[in-house]
Amino acid sequence: MRSHNTGEKIFECDICKKKFTRRENLRAHLRTHEGKKYAEGTASLCLYCGRSFTNSSNYIVHMRRHTGEKPYKCDFCGKGFCRSSDLQCHRRSHTGEKPCVCRECGKAFSRSNKLTRHMRVHTGVKPYKCTYCEKAFAQSNDLTVHVRRHTGDKPYVCELCGDRFIQGTALHAHRRSHGHYPPPAVPQPAPLIYTIQNTIPHCPSQT
């Protein structure tokens, strides 16, 4: 049963504290704050998720993740990106450029975050801690695999027999037990080509 409107303003705007009697009126009011600066922190508000930004460029990039807008296109493959910096890093996969060089061993990388992960080999830093035990890891994906040993999660499933595995590499190794995978294509016989010569019965010439 629908409740009657008592006239009490119970719906409050978290941004400017203005109150409304109806929820839909509050929603309409919130649209007036979209992309604008408001008093506390002079931040821009995202109406999709409620996140606020003090930097306008970060706000614009964030909004593109909601709208799907990707204005920066790769001139090699046409792939689009929200940020020009992401496009710049992507282009290196085409050009082979690796400007991020390790000072310890000279190994080069296309992205700075890859260099950061590599440096942990030299420094021994292991920032990813297991919440189930005291073990720590240098790479986040190693921690993810380790935690599955505690939880029993096996997300990789063999589509041939249903066996499950913690890692994708274990699944690939298991597939070899089924023989050729994927199964080789069955060779097809060559199509018969009929010509006038082999479709008309041979008639001996009359003398």
PDB file of C-alpha atoms in Angstrom, residues 32-142:
ATOM      1  CA  THR A  32      22.006  20.430 -10.619  1.00  0.00           C
ATOM      2  CA  HIS A  33      25.212  19.487  -8.791  1.00  0.00           C
ATOM      3  CA  GLU A  34      26.578  17.305 -11.595  1.00  0.00           C
ATOM      4  CA  GLY A  35      29.997  18.505 -12.701  1.00  0.00           C
ATOM      5  CA  LYS A  36      29.765  21.627 -10.543  1.00  0.00           C
ATOM      6  CA  LYS A  37      31.958  22.752  -7.691  1.00  0.00           C
ATOM      7  CA  TYR A  38      30.411  22.621  -4.260  1.00  0.00           C
ATOM      8  CA  ALA A  39      31.485  24.151  -1.004  1.00  0.00           C
ATOM      9  CA  GLU A  40      33.118  21.332   0.923  1.00  0.00           C
ATOM     10  CA  GLY A  41      36.434  20.571  -0.765  1.00  0.00           C
ATOM     11  CA  THR A  42      35.386  22.351  -3.993  1.00  0.00           C
ATOM     12  CA  ALA A  43      34.987  18.945  -5.630  1.00  0.00           C
ATOM     13  CA  SER A  44      33.124  17.737  -8.722  1.00  0.00           C
ATOM     14  CA  LEU A  45      30.491  15.105  -8.025  1.00  0.00           C
ATOM     15  CA  CYS A  46      29.865  12.013 -10.159  1.00  0.00           C
ATOM     16  CA  LEU A  47      26.150  11.222 -10.174  1.00  0.00           C
ATOM     17  CA  TYR A  48      26.785   7.690 -11.423  1.00  0.00           C
ATOM     18  CA  CYS A  49      28.660   6.486  -8.341  1.00  0.00           C
ATOM     19  CA  GLY A  50      28.797   9.463  -5.957  1.00  0.00           C
ATOM     20  CA  ARG A  51      32.566   9.848  -6.102  1.00  0.00           C
ATOM     21  CA  SER A  52      33.941  13.388  -5.889  1.00  0.00           C
ATOM     22  CA  PHE A  53      37.035  14.920  -7.488  1.00  0.00           C
ATOM     23  CA  THR A  54      39.014  18.040  -6.659  1.00  0.00           C
ATOM     24  CA  ASN A  55      40.850  17.856  -9.996  1.00  0.00           C
ATOM     25  CA  SER A  56      38.640  18.612 -13.000  1.00  0.00           C
ATOM     26  CA  SER A  57      40.737  16.558 -15.445  1.00  0.00           C
ATOM     27  CA  ASN A  58      40.462  13.491 -13.196  1.00  0.00           C
ATOM     28  CA  TYR A  59      36.711  14.053 -13.057  1.00  0.00           C
ATOM     29  CA  ILE A  60      36.477  14.155 -16.863  1.00  0.00           C
ATOM     30  CA  VAL A  61      38.470  10.920 -17.233  1.00  0.00           C
ATOM     31  CA  HIS A  62      36.351   9.254 -14.548  1.00  0.00           C
ATOM     32  CA  MET A  63      33.113  10.196 -16.301  1.00  0.00           C
ATOM     33  CA  ARG A  64      34.396   8.614 -19.516  1.00  0.00           C
ATOM     34  CA  ARG A  65      34.597   5.276 -17.705  1.00  0.00           C
ATOM     35  CA  HIS A  66      30.860   5.502 -17.047  1.00  0.00           C
ATOM     36  CA  THR A  67      29.864   6.781 -20.485  1.00  0.00           C
ATOM     37  CA  GLY A  68      32.276   4.585 -22.448  1.00  0.00           C
ATOM     38  CA  GLU A  69      33.767   7.560 -24.278  1.00  0.00           C
ATOM     39  CA  LYS A  70      37.281   6.833 -25.607  1.00  0.00           C
ATOM     40  CA  PRO A  71      38.467   9.857 -27.584  1.00  0.00           C
ATOM     41  CA  TYR A  72      42.116   8.807 -27.933  1.00  0.00           C
ATOM     42  CA  LYS A  73      42.504   6.336 -30.809  1.00  0.00           C
ATOM     43  CA  CYS A  74      45.539   4.253 -31.722  1.00  0.00           C
ATOM     44  CA  ASP A  75      46.680   5.009 -35.265  1.00  0.00           C
ATOM     45  CA  PHE A  76      48.046   1.458 -35.579  1.00  0.00           C
ATOM     46  CA  CYS A  77      45.026  -0.655 -34.585  1.00  0.00           C
ATOM     47  CA  GLY A  78      42.184   1.768 -33.858  1.00  0.00           C
ATOM     48  CA  LYS A  79      41.801   0.848 -30.184  1.00  0.00           C
ATOM     49  CA  GLY A  80      40.377   3.677 -28.062  1.00  0.00           C
ATOM     50  CA  PHE A  81      41.392   4.986 -24.632  1.00  0.00           C
ATOM     51  CA  CYS A  82      40.013   7.354 -21.994  1.00  0.00           C
ATOM     52  CA  ARG A  83      43.372   9.039 -21.373  1.00  0.00           C
ATOM     53  CA  SER A  84      46.144  10.163 -23.687  1.00  0.00           C
ATOM     54  CA  SER A  85      48.730   8.614 -21.345  1.00  0.00           C
ATOM     55  CA  ASP A  86      47.074   5.194 -21.762  1.00  0.00           C
ATOM     56  CA  LEU A  87      47.265   5.592 -25.533  1.00  0.00           C
ATOM     57  CA  GLN A  88      50.936   6.536 -25.313  1.00  0.00           C
ATOM     58  CA  CYS A  89      51.725   3.373 -23.326  1.00  0.00           C
ATOM     59  CA  HIS A  90      49.654   1.243 -25.696  1.00  0.00           C
ATOM     60  CA  ARG A  91      51.472   2.525 -28.777  1.00  0.00           C
ATOM     61  CA  ARG A  92      54.694   1.095 -27.361  1.00  0.00           C
ATOM     62  CA  SER A  93      53.272  -2.393 -27.908  1.00  0.00           C
ATOM     63  CA  HIS A  94      53.364  -1.577 -31.629  1.00  0.00           C
ATOM     64  CA  THR A  95      56.649   0.318 -31.757  1.00  0.00           C
ATOM     65  CA  GLY A  96      58.584  -1.859 -29.300  1.00  0.00           C
ATOM     66  CA  GLU A  97      59.716   1.204 -27.349  1.00  0.00           C
ATOM     67  CA  LYS A  98      60.792   0.452 -23.747  1.00  0.00           C
ATOM     68  CA  PRO A  99      61.819   3.702 -22.054  1.00  0.00           C
ATOM     69  CA  CYS A 100      61.634   2.441 -18.449  1.00  0.00           C
ATOM     70  CA  VAL A 101      65.036   0.912 -17.658  1.00  0.00           C
ATOM     71  CA  CYS A 102      66.092  -0.877 -14.469  1.00  0.00           C
ATOM     72  CA  ARG A 103      69.192   0.745 -12.962  1.00  0.00           C
ATOM     73  CA  GLU A 104      70.220  -2.529 -11.335  1.00  0.00           C
ATOM     74  CA  CYS A 105      70.271  -4.906 -14.298  1.00  0.00           C
ATOM     75  CA  GLY A 106      69.459  -2.818 -17.365  1.00  0.00           C
ATOM     76  CA  LYS A 107      66.237  -4.627 -18.230  1.00  0.00           C
ATOM     77  CA  ALA A 108      63.789  -2.349 -20.056  1.00  0.00           C
ATOM     78  CA  PHE A 109      60.002  -2.094 -19.875  1.00  0.00           C
ATOM     79  CA  SER A 110      57.289  -0.300 -21.800  1.00  0.00           C
ATOM     80  CA  ARG A 111      55.423   0.842 -18.657  1.00  0.00           C
ATOM     81  CA  SER A 112      56.580   2.300 -15.366  1.00  0.00           C
ATOM     82  CA  ASN A 113      54.334  -0.021 -13.337  1.00  0.00           C
ATOM     83  CA  LYS A 114      56.062  -3.026 -14.908  1.00  0.00           C
ATOM     84  CA  LEU A 115      59.413  -1.582 -13.873  1.00  0.00           C
ATOM     85  CA  THR A 116      58.077  -1.061 -10.341  1.00  0.00           C
ATOM     86  CA  ARG A 117      57.066  -4.726 -10.115  1.00  0.00           C
ATOM     87  CA  HIS A 118      60.435  -5.797 -11.515  1.00  0.00           C
ATOM     88  CA  MET A 119      62.375  -3.729  -8.965  1.00  0.00           C
ATOM     89  CA  ARG A 120      60.946  -5.887  -6.172  1.00  0.00           C
ATOM     90  CA  VAL A 121      63.155  -8.698  -7.478  1.00  0.00           C
ATOM     91  CA  HIS A 122      66.156  -6.590  -6.483  1.00  0.00           C
ATOM     92  CA  THR A 123      64.789  -4.958  -3.328  1.00  0.00           C
ATOM     93  CA  GLY A 124      62.969  -7.978  -1.901  1.00  0.00           C
ATOM     94  CA  VAL A 125      59.908  -5.855  -1.085  1.00  0.00           C
ATOM     95  CA  LYS A 126      56.738  -7.948  -0.708  1.00  0.00           C
ATOM     96  CA  PRO A 127      53.807  -5.570  -0.199  1.00  0.00           C
ATOM     97  CA  TYR A 128      51.010  -8.099  -0.734  1.00  0.00           C
ATOM     98  CA  LYS A 129      50.180  -9.851   2.550  1.00  0.00           C
ATOM     99  CA  CYS A 130      47.994 -12.914   2.992  1.00  0.00           C
ATOM    100  CA  THR A 131      45.178 -12.370   5.501  1.00  0.00           C
ATOM    101  CA  TYR A 132      44.993 -16.103   6.251  1.00  0.00           C
ATOM    102  CA  CYS A 133      48.667 -16.614   7.098  1.00  0.00           C
ATOM    103  CA  GLU A 134      51.826 -14.529   7.423  1.00  0.00           C
ATOM    104  CA  LYS A 135      53.105 -15.158   3.915  1.00  0.00           C
ATOM    105  CA  ALA A 136      53.818 -12.137   1.689  1.00  0.00           C
ATOM    106  CA  PHE A 137      54.346 -11.728  -2.049  1.00  0.00           C
ATOM    107  CA  ALA A 138      56.002  -9.293  -4.412  1.00  0.00           C
ATOM    108  CA  GLN A 139      53.262  -9.616  -7.058  1.00  0.00           C
ATOM    109  CA  SER A 140      49.514  -9.294  -6.516  1.00  0.00           C
ATOM    110  CA  ASN A 141      48.684 -12.190  -8.849  1.00  0.00           C
ATOM    111  CA  ASP A 142      50.897 -14.498  -6.761  1.00  0.00           C
TER     112      ASP A 142
END
